[in-house]
Short mmCIF file of C-alpha atoms in Angstrom, two decimals:
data_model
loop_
_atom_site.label_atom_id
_atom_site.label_comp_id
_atom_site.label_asym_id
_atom_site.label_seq_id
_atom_site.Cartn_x
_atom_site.Cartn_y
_atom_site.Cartn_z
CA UNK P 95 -195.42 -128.26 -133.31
CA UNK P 96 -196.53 -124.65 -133.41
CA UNK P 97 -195.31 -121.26 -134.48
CA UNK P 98 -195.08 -118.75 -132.30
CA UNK P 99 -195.73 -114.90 -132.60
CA UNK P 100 -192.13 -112.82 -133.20
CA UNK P 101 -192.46 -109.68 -130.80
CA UNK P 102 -191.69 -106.70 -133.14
CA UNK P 103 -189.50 -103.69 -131.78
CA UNK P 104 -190.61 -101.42 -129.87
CA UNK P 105 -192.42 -104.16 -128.20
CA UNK P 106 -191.14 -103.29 -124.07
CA UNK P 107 -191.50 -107.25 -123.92
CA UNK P 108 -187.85 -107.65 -126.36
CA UNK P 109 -186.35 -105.67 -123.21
CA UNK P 110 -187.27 -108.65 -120.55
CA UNK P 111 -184.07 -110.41 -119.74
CA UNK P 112 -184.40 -114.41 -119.76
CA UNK P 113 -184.46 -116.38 -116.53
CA UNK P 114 -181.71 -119.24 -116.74
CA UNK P 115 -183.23 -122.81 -117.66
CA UNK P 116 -183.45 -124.92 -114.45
CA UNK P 117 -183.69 -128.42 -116.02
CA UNK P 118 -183.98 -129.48 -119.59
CA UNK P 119 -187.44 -131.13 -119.72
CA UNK P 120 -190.05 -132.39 -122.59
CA UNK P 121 -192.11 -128.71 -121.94
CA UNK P 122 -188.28 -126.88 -122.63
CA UNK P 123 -187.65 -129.77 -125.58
CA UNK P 124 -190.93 -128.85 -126.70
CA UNK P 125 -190.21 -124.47 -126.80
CA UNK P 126 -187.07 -125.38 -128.55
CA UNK P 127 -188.74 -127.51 -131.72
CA UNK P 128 -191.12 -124.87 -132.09
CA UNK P 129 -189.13 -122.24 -132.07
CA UNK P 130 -186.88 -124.19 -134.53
CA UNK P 131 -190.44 -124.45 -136.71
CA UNK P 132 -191.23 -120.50 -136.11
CA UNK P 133 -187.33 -119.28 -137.12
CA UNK P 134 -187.55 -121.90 -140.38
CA UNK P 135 -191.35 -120.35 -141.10
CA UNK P 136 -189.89 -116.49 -140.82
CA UNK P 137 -187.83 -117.23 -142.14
CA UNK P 138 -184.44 -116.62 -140.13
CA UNK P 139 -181.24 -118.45 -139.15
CA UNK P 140 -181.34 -117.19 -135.20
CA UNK P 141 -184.01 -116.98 -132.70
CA UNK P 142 -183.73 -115.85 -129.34
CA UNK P 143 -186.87 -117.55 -126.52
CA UNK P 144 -187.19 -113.76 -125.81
CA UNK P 145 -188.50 -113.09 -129.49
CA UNK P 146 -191.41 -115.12 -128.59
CA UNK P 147 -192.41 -113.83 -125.35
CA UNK P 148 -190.78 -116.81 -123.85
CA UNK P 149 -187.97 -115.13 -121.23
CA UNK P 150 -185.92 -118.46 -120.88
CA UNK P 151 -182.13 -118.33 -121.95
CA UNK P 152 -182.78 -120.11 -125.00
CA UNK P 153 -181.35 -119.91 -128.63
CA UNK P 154 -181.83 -121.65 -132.06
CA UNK P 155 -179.63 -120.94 -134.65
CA UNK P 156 -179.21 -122.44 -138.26
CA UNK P 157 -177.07 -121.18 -140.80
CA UNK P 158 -177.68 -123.70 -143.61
CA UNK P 159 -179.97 -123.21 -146.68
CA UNK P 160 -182.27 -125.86 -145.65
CA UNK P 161 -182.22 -126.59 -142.10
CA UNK P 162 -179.67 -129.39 -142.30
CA UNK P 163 -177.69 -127.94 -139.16
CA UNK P 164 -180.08 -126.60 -136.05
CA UNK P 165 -178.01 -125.86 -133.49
CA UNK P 166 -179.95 -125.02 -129.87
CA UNK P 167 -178.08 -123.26 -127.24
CA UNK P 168 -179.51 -123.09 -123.48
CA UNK P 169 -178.27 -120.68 -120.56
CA UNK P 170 -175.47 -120.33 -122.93
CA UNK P 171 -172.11 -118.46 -121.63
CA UNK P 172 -169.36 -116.33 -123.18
CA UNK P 173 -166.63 -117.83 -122.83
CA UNK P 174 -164.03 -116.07 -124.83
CA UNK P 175 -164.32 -113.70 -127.27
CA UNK P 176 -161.45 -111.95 -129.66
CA UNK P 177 -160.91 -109.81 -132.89
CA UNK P 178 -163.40 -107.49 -134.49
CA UNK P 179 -165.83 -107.51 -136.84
CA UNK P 180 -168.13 -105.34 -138.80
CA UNK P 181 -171.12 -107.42 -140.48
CA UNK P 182 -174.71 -105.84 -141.86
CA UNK P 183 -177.28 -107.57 -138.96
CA UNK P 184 -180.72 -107.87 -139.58
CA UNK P 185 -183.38 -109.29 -137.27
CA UNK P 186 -186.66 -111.03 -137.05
CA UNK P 187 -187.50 -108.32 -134.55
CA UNK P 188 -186.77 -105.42 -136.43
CA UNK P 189 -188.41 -106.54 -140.09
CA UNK P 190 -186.57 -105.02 -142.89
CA UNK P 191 -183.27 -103.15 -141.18
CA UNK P 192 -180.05 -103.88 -141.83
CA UNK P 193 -177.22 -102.16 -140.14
CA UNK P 194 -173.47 -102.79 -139.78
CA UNK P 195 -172.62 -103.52 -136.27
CA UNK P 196 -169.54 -104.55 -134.53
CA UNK P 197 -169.08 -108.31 -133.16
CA UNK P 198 -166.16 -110.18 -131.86
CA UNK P 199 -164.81 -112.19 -134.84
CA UNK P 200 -164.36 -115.23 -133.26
CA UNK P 201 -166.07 -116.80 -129.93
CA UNK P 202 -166.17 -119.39 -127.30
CA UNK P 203 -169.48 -120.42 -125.76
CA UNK P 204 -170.34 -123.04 -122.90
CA UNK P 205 -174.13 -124.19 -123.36
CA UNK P 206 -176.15 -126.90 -123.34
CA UNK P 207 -178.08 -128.75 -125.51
CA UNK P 208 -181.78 -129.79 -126.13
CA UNK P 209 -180.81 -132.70 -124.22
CA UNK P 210 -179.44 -131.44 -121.21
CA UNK P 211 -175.45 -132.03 -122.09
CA UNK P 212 -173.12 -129.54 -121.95
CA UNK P 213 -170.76 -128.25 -124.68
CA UNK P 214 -168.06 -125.88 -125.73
CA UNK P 215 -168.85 -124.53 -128.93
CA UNK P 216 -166.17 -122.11 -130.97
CA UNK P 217 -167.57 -119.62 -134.02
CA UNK P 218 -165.97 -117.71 -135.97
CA UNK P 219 -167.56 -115.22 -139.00
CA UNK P 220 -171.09 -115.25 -139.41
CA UNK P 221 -171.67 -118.35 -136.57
CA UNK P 222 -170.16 -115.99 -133.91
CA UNK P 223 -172.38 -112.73 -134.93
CA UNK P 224 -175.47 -114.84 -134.92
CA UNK P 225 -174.90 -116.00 -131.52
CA UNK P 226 -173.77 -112.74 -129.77
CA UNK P 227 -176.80 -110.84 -131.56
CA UNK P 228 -178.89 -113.48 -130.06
CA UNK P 229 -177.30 -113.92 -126.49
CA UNK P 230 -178.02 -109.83 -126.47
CA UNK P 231 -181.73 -110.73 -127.06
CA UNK P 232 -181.41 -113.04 -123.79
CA UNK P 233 -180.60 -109.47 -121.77
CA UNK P 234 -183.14 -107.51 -123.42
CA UNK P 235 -180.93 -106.06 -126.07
CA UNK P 236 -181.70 -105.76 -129.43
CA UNK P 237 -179.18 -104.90 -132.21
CA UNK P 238 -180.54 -101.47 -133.24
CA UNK P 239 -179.13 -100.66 -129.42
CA UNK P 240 -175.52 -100.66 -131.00
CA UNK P 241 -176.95 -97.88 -133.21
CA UNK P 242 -176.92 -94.23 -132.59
CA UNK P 243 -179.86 -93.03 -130.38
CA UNK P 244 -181.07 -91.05 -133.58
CA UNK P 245 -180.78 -94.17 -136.72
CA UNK P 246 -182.43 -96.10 -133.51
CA UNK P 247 -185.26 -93.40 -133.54
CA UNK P 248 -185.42 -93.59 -137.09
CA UNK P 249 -186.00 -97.12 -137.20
CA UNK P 250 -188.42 -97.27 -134.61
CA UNK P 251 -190.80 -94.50 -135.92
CA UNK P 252 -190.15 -96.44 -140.01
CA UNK P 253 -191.74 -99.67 -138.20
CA UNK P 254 -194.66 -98.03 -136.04
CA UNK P 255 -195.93 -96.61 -139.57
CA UNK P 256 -195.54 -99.57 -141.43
CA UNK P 257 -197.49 -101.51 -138.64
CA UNK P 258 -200.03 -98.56 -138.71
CA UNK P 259 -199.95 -98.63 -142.54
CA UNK P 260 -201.26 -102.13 -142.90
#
């Protein structure tokens, strides 16, 4: 396994949409694990392929305290989405902001797995945030674009100096 570098914002390569996954293959297993590995090492409990520079419609999300639960999503699809909302987002892309945003409360997704299957997955709460904040990573959207054009500016000109800083 390997870790993979985690593209920072403003980095133009975060605004690449992903390319859907043709066929579920040892090279796309292998992506997957390490970006299972890379997430665990940030540490994080979503990662989006885009993160890495990888623009494939991939996702690995785990929500538990000690990786007991990885769950991979691949050319995953909104489904359904209903209710509102409003939970503090940070991301592994934009180190050290947190910001309210507005989500869907709960979800329905169609993806499939490291293994090729399909499934039908339904979150709710924290689950369904993660995965919408990632899915927007697959189109090149980050979650400081639900921000005001001005906190956005803010943000970005906080993380050029503290990249310049070190």
């Amino acid at each position: 396994m390997a870790l993979f570098n985690i593209l920072q914002f403003p980095d133009p390569k975060l605004r690449t949409p992903a390319k859907p996954v043709t066929c579920v293959d040892n090279t796309i297993r292998q992506i997957v694990e390490d970006m299972f590995e890379t997430m665990y090492d940030a540490p994080g409990i979503g990662l989006a392929a885009t993160q890495v520079n990888v623009h494939k419609a991939i996702i690995v999300i785990d929500l538990s305290k000690e990786g007991q639960h990885p769950l991979c999503l691949i050319n995953p699809k909104l489904l359904r989405s209903q209710g509102t909302q409003y939970e503090e987002e940070g991301c592994l892309s934009v180190p050290g902001i947190f910001e309210k945003i507005e989500r869907a409360q709960e979800i329905t997704v169609q993806a499939l797995n490291q293994n090729g299957d399909t499934f039908t997955l339904t979150a709710e709460d924290l689950l369904a945030v993660c995965v919408l904040h990632e899915m927007d990573h697959l189109k090149g959207k980050l979650f400081v674009d639900h921000l005001s054009s001005i906190k956005r500016q803010r943000i970005r000109k906080k993380l050029v100096k503290a990249r310049q800083d070190d």
